[in-house]
Tab-separated table of C-alpha atoms in Angstrom:
chain	number	residue	atom	x	y	z
A	1	MET	CA	-10.485	-47.913	-54.161
A	2	ASP	CA	-8.364	-44.877	-54.984
A	3	TYR	CA	-5.966	-44.197	-52.076
A	4	ARG	CA	-6.875	-40.504	-51.951
A	5	ILE	CA	-10.586	-41.342	-51.650
A	6	PHE	CA	-9.833	-43.923	-48.938
A	7	ARG	CA	-7.805	-41.372	-46.997
A	8	ARG	CA	-10.602	-38.768	-47.257
A	9	VAL	CA	-13.280	-41.252	-46.168
A	10	PHE	CA	-11.150	-42.610	-43.324
A	11	GLY	CA	-10.292	-39.077	-42.206
A	12	THR	CA	-13.962	-38.104	-42.106
A	13	PHE	CA	-14.837	-41.263	-40.166
A	14	PHE	CA	-11.999	-40.679	-37.707
A	15	SER	CA	-13.073	-37.061	-37.148
A	16	LEU	CA	-16.667	-38.109	-36.462
A	17	PHE	CA	-15.492	-40.883	-34.123
A	18	SER	CA	-13.263	-38.420	-32.250
A	19	LEU	CA	-16.142	-35.957	-31.898
A	20	LEU	CA	-18.442	-38.691	-30.543
A	21	LEU	CA	-15.721	-39.840	-28.167
A	22	THR	CA	-15.170	-36.273	-26.940
A	23	THR	CA	-18.839	-35.673	-26.260
A	24	ALA	CA	-19.120	-39.026	-24.531
A	25	VAL	CA	-16.235	-38.301	-22.131
A	26	PRO	CA	-17.647	-37.146	-18.789
A	27	ALA	CA	-16.708	-33.764	-17.346
A	28	ARG	CA	-13.284	-33.467	-15.749
A	29	THR	CA	-13.263	-35.162	-12.375
A	30	GLY	CA	-11.404	-33.810	-9.359
A	31	GLU	CA	-10.875	-30.387	-10.944
A	32	PHE	CA	-12.580	-27.039	-10.766
A	33	VAL	CA	-13.577	-26.249	-14.350
A	34	LEU	CA	-13.831	-22.569	-15.119
A	35	VAL	CA	-14.186	-22.919	-18.912
A	36	GLU	CA	-14.509	-26.122	-20.926
A	37	ASP	CA	-14.126	-26.221	-24.711
A	38	GLY	CA	-14.935	-22.540	-24.985
A	39	VAL	CA	-18.008	-22.686	-22.723
A	40	ALA	CA	-18.083	-20.822	-19.383
A	41	LYS	CA	-18.989	-23.204	-16.560
A	42	ALA	CA	-19.012	-20.843	-13.568
A	43	PRO	CA	-20.375	-17.310	-13.039
A	44	VAL	CA	-18.449	-14.677	-11.097
A	45	VAL	CA	-20.250	-13.837	-7.833
A	46	VAL	CA	-19.228	-10.542	-6.180
A	47	PHE	CA	-20.118	-9.858	-2.566
A	48	GLU	CA	-23.015	-7.469	-2.041
A	49	ASP	CA	-22.249	-3.720	-2.004
A	50	ALA	CA	-18.637	-4.283	-2.993
A	51	PRO	CA	-16.566	-1.070	-3.292
A	52	PRO	CA	-16.354	0.301	-6.850
A	53	LEU	CA	-12.776	-0.757	-7.548
A	54	THR	CA	-13.475	-4.304	-6.355
A	55	ARG	CA	-16.502	-4.522	-8.641
A	56	GLN	CA	-14.399	-3.113	-11.495
A	57	ALA	CA	-11.758	-5.797	-10.909
A	58	ALA	CA	-14.443	-8.506	-10.933
A	59	ASP	CA	-15.687	-7.247	-14.297
A	60	GLU	CA	-12.106	-7.289	-15.605
A	61	LEU	CA	-11.744	-10.865	-14.345
A	62	ALA	CA	-14.697	-11.871	-16.522
A	63	LEU	CA	-13.268	-9.866	-19.434
A	64	TYR	CA	-9.883	-11.580	-19.299
A	65	ILE	CA	-11.450	-15.020	-18.998
A	66	GLU	CA	-13.201	-14.161	-22.257
A	67	LYS	CA	-9.962	-12.921	-23.829
A	68	ILE	CA	-8.274	-16.192	-22.909
A	69	SER	CA	-11.017	-18.661	-23.765
A	70	GLY	CA	-13.615	-16.864	-25.868
A	71	ALA	CA	-16.230	-17.440	-23.127
A	72	ARG	CA	-17.291	-14.651	-20.788
A	73	PRO	CA	-18.876	-15.692	-17.493
A	74	ASP	CA	-21.778	-13.754	-16.030
A	75	VAL	CA	-21.022	-11.392	-13.158
A	76	LEU	CA	-23.563	-11.568	-10.336
A	77	GLU	CA	-23.764	-9.462	-7.175
A	78	GLY	CA	-24.872	-10.845	-3.830
A	79	ARG	CA	-25.967	-14.368	-2.947
A	80	PRO	CA	-27.674	-16.121	-5.900
A	81	ASP	CA	-30.811	-18.100	-5.142
A	82	PRO	CA	-30.445	-20.970	-5.692
A	83	LEU	CA	-26.682	-21.262	-5.273
A	84	PRO	CA	-24.952	-22.238	-8.524
A	85	GLU	CA	-23.408	-25.703	-8.711
A	86	SER	CA	-20.137	-24.049	-9.655
A	87	ALA	CA	-18.969	-20.431	-9.284
A	88	ILE	CA	-16.057	-18.032	-8.835
A	89	TRP	CA	-16.658	-16.238	-5.526
A	90	VAL	CA	-15.087	-12.774	-5.333
A	91	GLY	CA	-14.609	-11.480	-1.796
A	92	CYS	CA	-15.816	-12.766	1.564
A	93	GLN	CA	-19.542	-13.560	1.654
A	94	PRO	CA	-21.813	-15.767	3.796
A	95	ALA	CA	-22.098	-18.623	1.289
A	96	LEU	CA	-18.371	-19.368	1.574
A	97	ASP	CA	-18.701	-20.941	5.021
A	98	GLU	CA	-20.938	-23.563	3.459
A	99	LEU	CA	-18.947	-24.012	0.230
A	100	PHE	CA	-15.462	-23.959	1.814
A	101	PRO	CA	-16.046	-25.308	5.349
A	102	GLU	CA	-12.352	-25.976	5.996
A	103	LEU	CA	-11.028	-22.546	4.975
A	104	ASP	CA	-10.256	-19.762	7.444
A	105	PHE	CA	-11.565	-16.404	6.236
A	106	ASP	CA	-10.391	-14.426	9.265
A	107	PHE	CA	-7.546	-12.452	7.690
A	108	GLU	CA	-4.956	-11.574	10.327
A	109	HIS	CA	-2.469	-9.652	8.189
A	110	PRO	CA	-2.842	-6.343	6.325
A	111	GLU	CA	-3.751	-6.892	2.658
A	112	GLU	CA	-3.828	-10.668	3.162
A	113	ILE	CA	-5.290	-12.572	0.211
A	114	LEU	CA	-6.695	-16.075	-0.236
A	115	ILE	CA	-7.185	-17.918	-3.537
A	116	SER	CA	-8.517	-21.453	-3.284
A	117	ALA	CA	-10.368	-23.994	-5.391
A	118	ASN	CA	-12.200	-27.206	-4.643
A	119	GLU	CA	-13.907	-29.409	-7.217
A	120	ASP	CA	-16.924	-27.130	-7.545
A	121	HIS	CA	-15.951	-23.617	-6.553
A	122	LEU	CA	-13.158	-21.051	-6.649
A	123	VAL	CA	-12.778	-18.222	-4.121
A	124	ILE	CA	-10.701	-15.078	-4.687
A	125	ALA	CA	-10.796	-12.925	-1.558
A	126	GLY	CA	-8.733	-10.645	0.638
A	127	ARG	CA	-8.836	-8.329	3.606
A	128	ASP	CA	-10.917	-5.289	2.626
A	129	ARG	CA	-11.311	-2.180	4.764
A	130	TRP	CA	-13.314	0.837	3.715
A	131	ASN	CA	-16.014	3.201	4.861
A	132	PRO	CA	-19.325	1.713	3.610
A	133	GLU	CA	-20.900	5.162	3.763
A	134	GLN	CA	-18.311	6.474	1.295
A	135	PRO	CA	-17.421	3.500	-0.932
A	136	GLY	CA	-14.409	4.229	-3.069
A	137	ASP	CA	-13.238	7.159	-0.910
A	138	ASP	CA	-10.232	6.640	1.343
A	139	GLN	CA	-10.378	2.854	1.184
A	140	GLN	CA	-7.626	1.525	3.422
A	141	GLU	CA	-7.165	-2.047	2.196
A	142	TYR	CA	-7.922	-3.591	-1.192
A	143	GLY	CA	-7.214	-7.251	-0.521
A	144	THR	CA	-9.885	-8.699	-2.820
A	145	HIS	CA	-9.068	-6.283	-5.633
A	146	ASN	CA	-5.378	-7.201	-5.515
A	147	ALA	CA	-6.194	-10.918	-5.169
A	148	ILE	CA	-8.043	-10.807	-8.506
A	149	TYR	CA	-4.963	-9.515	-10.344
A	150	THR	CA	-2.769	-12.030	-8.545
A	151	PHE	CA	-5.079	-14.752	-9.873
A	152	LEU	CA	-5.057	-13.311	-13.393
A	153	GLN	CA	-1.268	-13.182	-13.447
A	154	ASP	CA	-0.198	-16.258	-11.486
A	155	TYR	CA	-2.990	-18.685	-12.385
A	156	LEU	CA	-4.270	-17.525	-15.779
A	157	GLY	CA	-0.915	-16.309	-17.156
A	158	VAL	CA	-1.954	-12.757	-18.075
A	159	ARG	CA	0.938	-10.288	-18.177
A	160	TRP	CA	1.043	-6.496	-18.348
A	161	PHE	CA	4.626	-5.704	-19.306
A	162	TRP	CA	4.096	-1.960	-19.743
A	163	PRO	CA	1.118	0.435	-19.780
A	164	GLY	CA	-1.244	0.364	-22.720
A	165	PRO	CA	-2.673	-2.405	-24.932
A	166	PHE	CA	0.654	-3.247	-26.588
A	167	GLY	CA	2.134	-4.181	-23.214
A	168	GLU	CA	-0.500	-6.837	-22.581
A	169	ASP	CA	0.063	-10.555	-23.166
A	170	VAL	CA	-2.907	-12.921	-22.877
A	171	PRO	CA	-2.568	-16.698	-23.445
A	172	GLU	CA	-5.214	-18.623	-25.375
A	173	LYS	CA	-6.922	-21.641	-23.827
A	174	ILE	CA	-10.315	-23.094	-24.655
A	175	THR	CA	-10.348	-24.993	-21.360
A	176	ILE	CA	-9.374	-23.568	-17.970
A	177	ALA	CA	-9.360	-25.977	-15.032
A	178	PHE	CA	-7.515	-26.354	-11.728
A	179	GLU	CA	-6.721	-29.116	-9.324
A	180	PRO	CA	-7.879	-28.162	-5.799
A	181	PHE	CA	-5.404	-25.756	-4.178
A	182	GLU	CA	-5.059	-23.092	-1.503
A	183	TYR	CA	-2.829	-20.004	-1.711
A	184	ARG	CA	-2.369	-17.308	0.936
A	185	TYR	CA	-0.151	-14.242	0.828
A	186	HIS	CA	0.329	-10.865	2.485
A	187	PRO	CA	2.854	-8.284	1.232
A	188	GLN	CA	5.826	-7.296	3.341
A	189	ILE	CA	6.047	-3.937	1.564
A	190	ARG	CA	2.810	-2.175	2.435
A	191	GLY	CA	3.605	1.323	1.138
A	192	ARG	CA	4.108	0.769	-2.593
A	193	SER	CA	2.285	3.619	-4.275
A	194	ARG	CA	4.445	6.604	-3.362
A	195	LEU	CA	6.648	6.560	-6.459
A	196	PHE	CA	3.596	6.355	-8.705
A	197	ARG	CA	2.039	9.507	-7.231
A	198	ARG	CA	5.024	11.831	-7.362
A	199	SER	CA	4.544	13.166	-10.885
A	200	SER	CA	2.286	16.219	-11.115
A	201	SER	CA	0.958	14.978	-14.451
A	202	PHE	CA	0.399	11.431	-13.252
A	203	ALA	CA	-3.357	11.864	-12.836
A	204	ALA	CA	-3.709	12.322	-16.597
A	205	ARG	CA	-1.899	9.082	-17.407
A	206	GLY	CA	-4.812	6.684	-17.443
A	207	ASN	CA	-2.847	3.761	-18.884
A	208	THR	CA	-0.154	4.166	-16.225
A	209	ILE	CA	-2.709	4.203	-13.416
A	210	THR	CA	-4.371	1.065	-14.803
A	211	TRP	CA	-1.007	-0.682	-15.179
A	212	SER	CA	0.075	0.211	-11.620
A	213	ARG	CA	-3.237	-1.023	-10.241
A	214	ARG	CA	-2.936	-4.342	-12.061
A	215	GLN	CA	0.605	-4.762	-10.732
A	216	ARG	CA	-0.773	-4.345	-7.159
A	217	LEU	CA	1.413	-1.275	-6.716
A	218	LEU	CA	-1.136	1.529	-6.626
A	219	LEU	CA	-3.668	0.273	-4.076
A	220	ASP	CA	-1.574	-0.388	-0.977
A	221	SER	CA	-2.507	-0.132	2.700
A	222	LEU	CA	0.040	2.223	4.216
A	223	GLU	CA	-0.043	5.777	2.954
A	224	GLY	CA	3.300	7.406	3.714
A	225	ALA	CA	1.934	10.327	5.723
A	226	ALA	CA	5.294	11.460	7.074
A	227	THR	CA	5.225	14.816	5.314
A	228	HIS	CA	5.992	18.102	7.092
A	229	ALA	CA	3.410	18.105	9.835
A	230	PHE	CA	3.098	21.608	11.269
A	231	GLY	CA	2.746	23.928	8.276
A	232	ASN	CA	-0.493	25.559	9.481
A	233	TRP	CA	0.291	25.664	13.186
A	234	TRP	CA	1.762	29.179	13.180
A	235	GLY	CA	-1.472	30.582	11.819
A	236	ARG	CA	-3.532	28.535	14.243
A	237	PHE	CA	-1.563	28.945	17.462
A	238	HIS	CA	1.161	31.606	17.428
A	239	GLU	CA	-1.034	34.039	19.374
A	240	SER	CA	-2.779	31.610	21.722
A	241	HIS	CA	0.071	29.112	22.282
A	242	PRO	CA	3.456	30.729	21.536
A	243	GLY	CA	5.128	28.002	23.613
A	244	PHE	CA	4.378	25.499	20.826
A	245	PHE	CA	7.109	27.106	18.731
A	246	ALA	CA	10.877	26.754	18.798
A	247	LEU	CA	12.839	28.961	21.145
A	248	GLN	CA	15.394	30.915	19.097
A	249	PRO	CA	18.905	31.858	20.306
A	250	ASP	CA	17.753	35.486	20.649
A	251	GLY	CA	15.191	34.404	23.281
A	252	THR	CA	12.100	34.777	21.066
A	253	ARG	CA	9.652	32.275	19.661
A	254	SER	CA	9.433	34.304	16.484
A	255	GLY	CA	8.525	31.685	13.925
A	256	PHE	CA	11.827	31.762	12.049
A	257	PRO	CA	12.211	30.658	9.316
A	258	GLY	CA	9.115	31.940	7.546
A	259	THR	CA	8.208	33.401	4.197
A	260	SER	CA	6.225	36.481	3.299
A	261	GLN	CA	3.927	34.338	1.161
A	262	SER	CA	3.361	31.677	3.820
A	263	PRO	CA	4.312	32.915	7.309
A	264	GLY	CA	5.206	30.038	9.574
A	265	LEU	CA	5.257	27.434	6.783
A	266	ASN	CA	8.816	26.388	7.720
A	267	THR	CA	8.638	27.279	11.406
A	268	LYS	CA	10.015	24.682	13.809
A	269	MET	CA	8.272	23.468	16.940
A	270	CYS	CA	9.262	23.050	20.582
A	271	VAL	CA	8.921	19.278	20.396
A	272	SER	CA	9.529	18.693	24.125
A	273	ASN	CA	6.398	20.680	25.063
A	274	PRO	CA	3.717	18.317	26.499
A	275	GLU	CA	0.947	20.744	25.507
A	276	LEU	CA	2.076	20.399	21.879
A	277	TRP	CA	1.846	16.601	22.172
A	278	GLN	CA	-1.736	16.827	23.387
A	279	GLN	CA	-2.731	19.207	20.584
A	280	TRP	CA	-1.181	16.843	18.046
A	281	LEU	CA	-3.240	14.023	19.538
A	282	ARG	CA	-6.438	16.102	19.337
A	283	ASP	CA	-5.689	16.768	15.667
A	284	VAL	CA	-5.350	13.021	15.097
A	285	GLU	CA	-8.737	12.434	16.718
A	286	THR	CA	-10.291	15.029	14.405
A	287	ARG	CA	-8.749	13.435	11.317
A	288	LEU	CA	-10.029	10.011	12.335
A	289	GLU	CA	-13.533	11.406	12.633
A	290	THR	CA	-13.264	12.618	9.030
A	291	ASN	CA	-11.339	9.631	7.703
A	292	PRO	CA	-11.582	6.594	10.007
A	293	ASN	CA	-9.336	4.584	7.679
A	294	GLN	CA	-6.246	6.770	8.056
A	295	VAL	CA	-3.450	4.845	9.763
A	296	MET	CA	-0.354	7.094	9.711
A	297	PHE	CA	0.058	10.567	11.187
A	298	SER	CA	3.104	12.724	10.673
A	299	ALA	CA	5.482	14.059	13.301
A	300	SER	CA	8.011	15.449	10.807
A	301	PRO	CA	9.367	18.971	11.282
A	302	ASN	CA	8.478	21.661	8.775
A	303	ASP	CA	10.781	22.222	5.817
A	304	SER	CA	13.907	24.373	5.593
A	305	ALA	CA	15.890	21.453	6.910
A	306	ALA	CA	18.772	23.294	8.601
A	307	SER	CA	16.962	26.277	10.086
A	308	GLY	CA	15.226	27.482	13.201
A	309	TYR	CA	15.372	24.501	15.564
A	310	CYS	CA	14.472	24.889	19.221
A	311	VAL	CA	17.258	25.677	21.699
A	312	CYS	CA	15.235	25.318	24.907
A	313	GLU	CA	16.914	23.198	27.581
A	314	HIS	CA	14.383	20.368	27.284
A	315	CYS	CA	14.782	19.955	23.513
A	316	LEU	CA	18.587	20.219	23.796
A	317	ALA	CA	18.510	17.485	26.446
A	318	TRP	CA	17.122	15.061	23.834
A	319	ASP	CA	20.151	15.567	21.534
A	320	HIS	CA	23.039	13.121	21.744
A	321	LEU	CA	26.407	14.793	22.090
A	322	GLU	CA	28.057	12.013	20.095
A	323	GLY	CA	25.835	12.671	17.100
A	324	ARG	CA	27.618	13.377	13.844
A	325	PRO	CA	28.100	17.072	13.027
A	326	VAL	CA	25.568	19.156	11.119
A	327	ARG	CA	25.386	22.863	10.304
A	328	LEU	CA	22.379	24.687	11.763
A	329	ILE	CA	21.055	28.170	10.978
A	330	TRP	CA	19.027	30.687	12.980
A	331	GLN	CA	18.217	34.325	12.249
A	332	GLY	CA	21.636	35.970	11.894
A	333	LEU	CA	23.483	32.928	13.268
A	334	SER	CA	25.062	29.799	11.798
A	335	GLN	CA	27.049	27.209	13.727
A	336	ASP	CA	28.039	23.547	13.907
A	337	TYR	CA	26.021	21.272	16.156
A	338	VAL	CA	25.214	17.555	16.402
A	339	SER	CA	22.627	15.618	14.410
A	340	LEU	CA	19.076	16.149	15.677
A	341	THR	CA	17.928	12.617	14.944
A	342	ASP	CA	17.906	11.446	18.575
A	343	ARG	CA	15.723	14.454	19.418
A	344	TYR	CA	13.169	13.693	16.704
A	345	VAL	CA	13.070	9.935	17.246
A	346	THR	CA	12.388	10.667	20.940
A	347	PHE	CA	9.616	13.049	19.873
A	348	ALA	CA	8.083	10.498	17.478
A	349	ASN	CA	8.242	7.787	20.160
A	350	THR	CA	6.491	10.080	22.648
A	351	LEU	CA	3.632	10.688	20.213
A	352	ALA	CA	3.508	7.005	19.241
A	353	ARG	CA	3.040	5.958	22.864
A	354	LEU	CA	0.307	8.534	23.387
A	355	LEU	CA	-1.359	7.323	20.196
A	356	ARG	CA	-1.271	3.708	21.334
A	357	GLU	CA	-2.585	4.672	24.764
A	358	ARG	CA	-5.451	6.664	23.238
A	359	PHE	CA	-6.335	4.001	20.609
A	360	PRO	CA	-5.168	0.681	22.101
A	361	ASP	CA	-7.219	-1.476	19.706
A	362	ARG	CA	-6.222	0.208	16.458
A	363	GLU	CA	-3.249	-0.134	14.131
A	364	LEU	CA	-2.004	3.452	13.966
A	365	TYR	CA	1.466	4.784	13.178
A	366	VAL	CA	3.536	7.919	13.567
A	367	GLY	CA	5.494	8.863	10.461
A	368	LEU	CA	8.832	10.662	10.690
A	369	TYR	CA	11.053	11.745	7.827
A	370	ALA	CA	14.800	11.246	8.154
A	371	TYR	CA	15.930	14.395	6.395
A	372	GLY	CA	18.351	17.295	6.601
A	373	ALA	CA	19.595	17.837	10.158
A	374	TYR	CA	17.882	14.599	11.215
A	375	LEU	CA	18.783	12.408	8.216
A	376	LEU	CA	21.537	10.435	9.916
A	377	PRO	CA	20.583	7.435	12.088
A	378	PRO	CA	20.325	8.092	15.846
A	379	VAL	CA	23.111	7.358	18.271
A	380	GLU	CA	20.966	5.954	21.061
A	381	ALA	CA	17.237	6.475	20.482
A	382	VAL	CA	15.409	3.558	18.820
A	383	PRO	CA	12.122	4.090	16.952
A	384	ASP	CA	9.142	2.362	18.535
A	385	ASP	CA	7.384	-0.395	16.633
A	386	ASN	CA	4.568	1.962	15.594
A	387	VAL	CA	6.944	4.604	14.217
A	388	VAL	CA	7.654	4.534	10.471
A	389	ILE	CA	10.882	6.215	9.362
A	390	GLY	CA	10.792	7.685	5.843
A	391	VAL	CA	14.396	8.069	4.700
A	392	VAL	CA	14.687	10.970	2.256
A	393	ALA	CA	17.698	9.570	0.429
A	394	SER	CA	17.727	10.297	-3.294
A	395	PHE	CA	21.280	10.102	-4.542
A	396	HIS	CA	22.279	6.598	-3.575
A	397	ASN	CA	25.726	6.521	-5.189
A	398	ASN	CA	26.948	10.088	-4.654
A	399	PRO	CA	29.204	10.317	-1.567
A	400	SER	CA	29.657	14.067	-2.023
A	401	PHE	CA	25.998	14.745	-1.238
A	402	HIS	CA	26.917	14.526	2.455
A	403	PRO	CA	30.678	15.174	2.467
A	404	ARG	CA	30.788	15.547	6.261
A	405	ILE	CA	29.974	11.871	6.757
A	406	GLY	CA	31.780	10.629	3.642
A	407	ALA	CA	29.017	8.150	2.842
A	408	CYS	CA	26.488	7.813	0.078
A	409	GLN	CA	22.816	7.878	0.953
A	410	ARG	CA	22.460	4.203	0.197
A	411	ASP	CA	24.658	3.582	3.238
A	412	VAL	CA	22.518	5.945	5.314
A	413	PHE	CA	19.448	3.918	4.358
A	414	LEU	CA	21.206	0.675	5.318
A	415	GLU	CA	22.230	2.141	8.675
A	416	TRP	CA	18.617	3.095	9.391
A	417	GLY	CA	17.615	-0.462	8.573
A	418	LYS	CA	19.630	-1.668	11.549
A	419	VAL	CA	17.615	0.368	14.082
A	420	ALA	CA	14.175	1.099	12.583
A	421	PRO	CA	11.601	-1.712	12.722
A	422	LYS	CA	9.591	-0.039	9.929
A	423	LEU	CA	11.333	1.794	7.135
A	424	MET	CA	10.174	3.660	4.048
A	425	TRP	CA	12.278	4.995	1.186
A	426	ARG	CA	11.069	8.446	0.189
A	427	PRO	CA	13.327	9.733	-2.615
A	428	ASN	CA	13.265	13.510	-2.955
A	429	LEU	CA	13.106	13.429	-6.744
């Protein structure tokens, strides 16, 4: 027989034998098989009435499984009847207690996620908090959504290096299977989205939004609501409650500094006034009625960072005489004084304790910027555990930005880290 003919015949026989052997081999044992030889083995089951972004992530999970393997699993919503022999379960749902009897689905930590597989099923879930009456609006925690992208990246090897299709890297596998495993995680950095919302044109950058969401940066659980808190108070209260506003050196509570376009926008408050504390608390109650998922409420002074601070004896008593020097301005007057940080940390702590007393069973925070006359860390006051300090430190390597202290803002941030249990970097870029 000609050698070339023999090789062709033997090759054909070997290929047929290999095919028969492959089809005769039983399914993988001891593994959860998501896709086998280009055939999807498990549908994606999303919990009933999932918020829109969670459902969108589940659809993308199915899409990327198809991109990897060529097989796209079905996406089902709610409990299938009968239960599938094998499935990918997205989010917490009643069937999981039966399918994963040894797993704990009581998430204790904000944004906590759980990804686990046994021989028959895979669960991708996380702590989700939202208003069911307004799904997609003001959702507070997106645990399941973020767990899906963690699974896509860490377990399926998908990478999004930069926004847009050219930044995407998807491996190719005709079989996707896992040994049983359990993975839990909750992020230490809960406020991650601030930098991605600063640009005024950001909303138009669809690819950037998608990329940030897939990186688990956009959908965090702690909105940095430490912005200037009292911008509309002059209009609301200057006639009915003049004592809310800072006493000026000339003996008036005149609302300085203000602007002709927005009177009272930069006006400072008399932060030692107990009636002001109670009004702030009533405003919080109103906001929670509108948005029950809000968790942080600002106590930061209005802008114009060196001007118009209260000189009443009670506010002055909260200042520490060993504070580092700052320059303060009032109408027709400018003089050196000490840092106001001890005053404002004391104010934030007062509100934080009232907040905890009013809502003892809720995780609520007071946000306070460290900025301007209250940028430098306090001498004695220590922020309470439910006070979040947002350090407005932009120029981390420029010591001349604050020549009086001879330190760059990076050092200011590090100093705050020694006293503040919860810290946020809020660059003023």
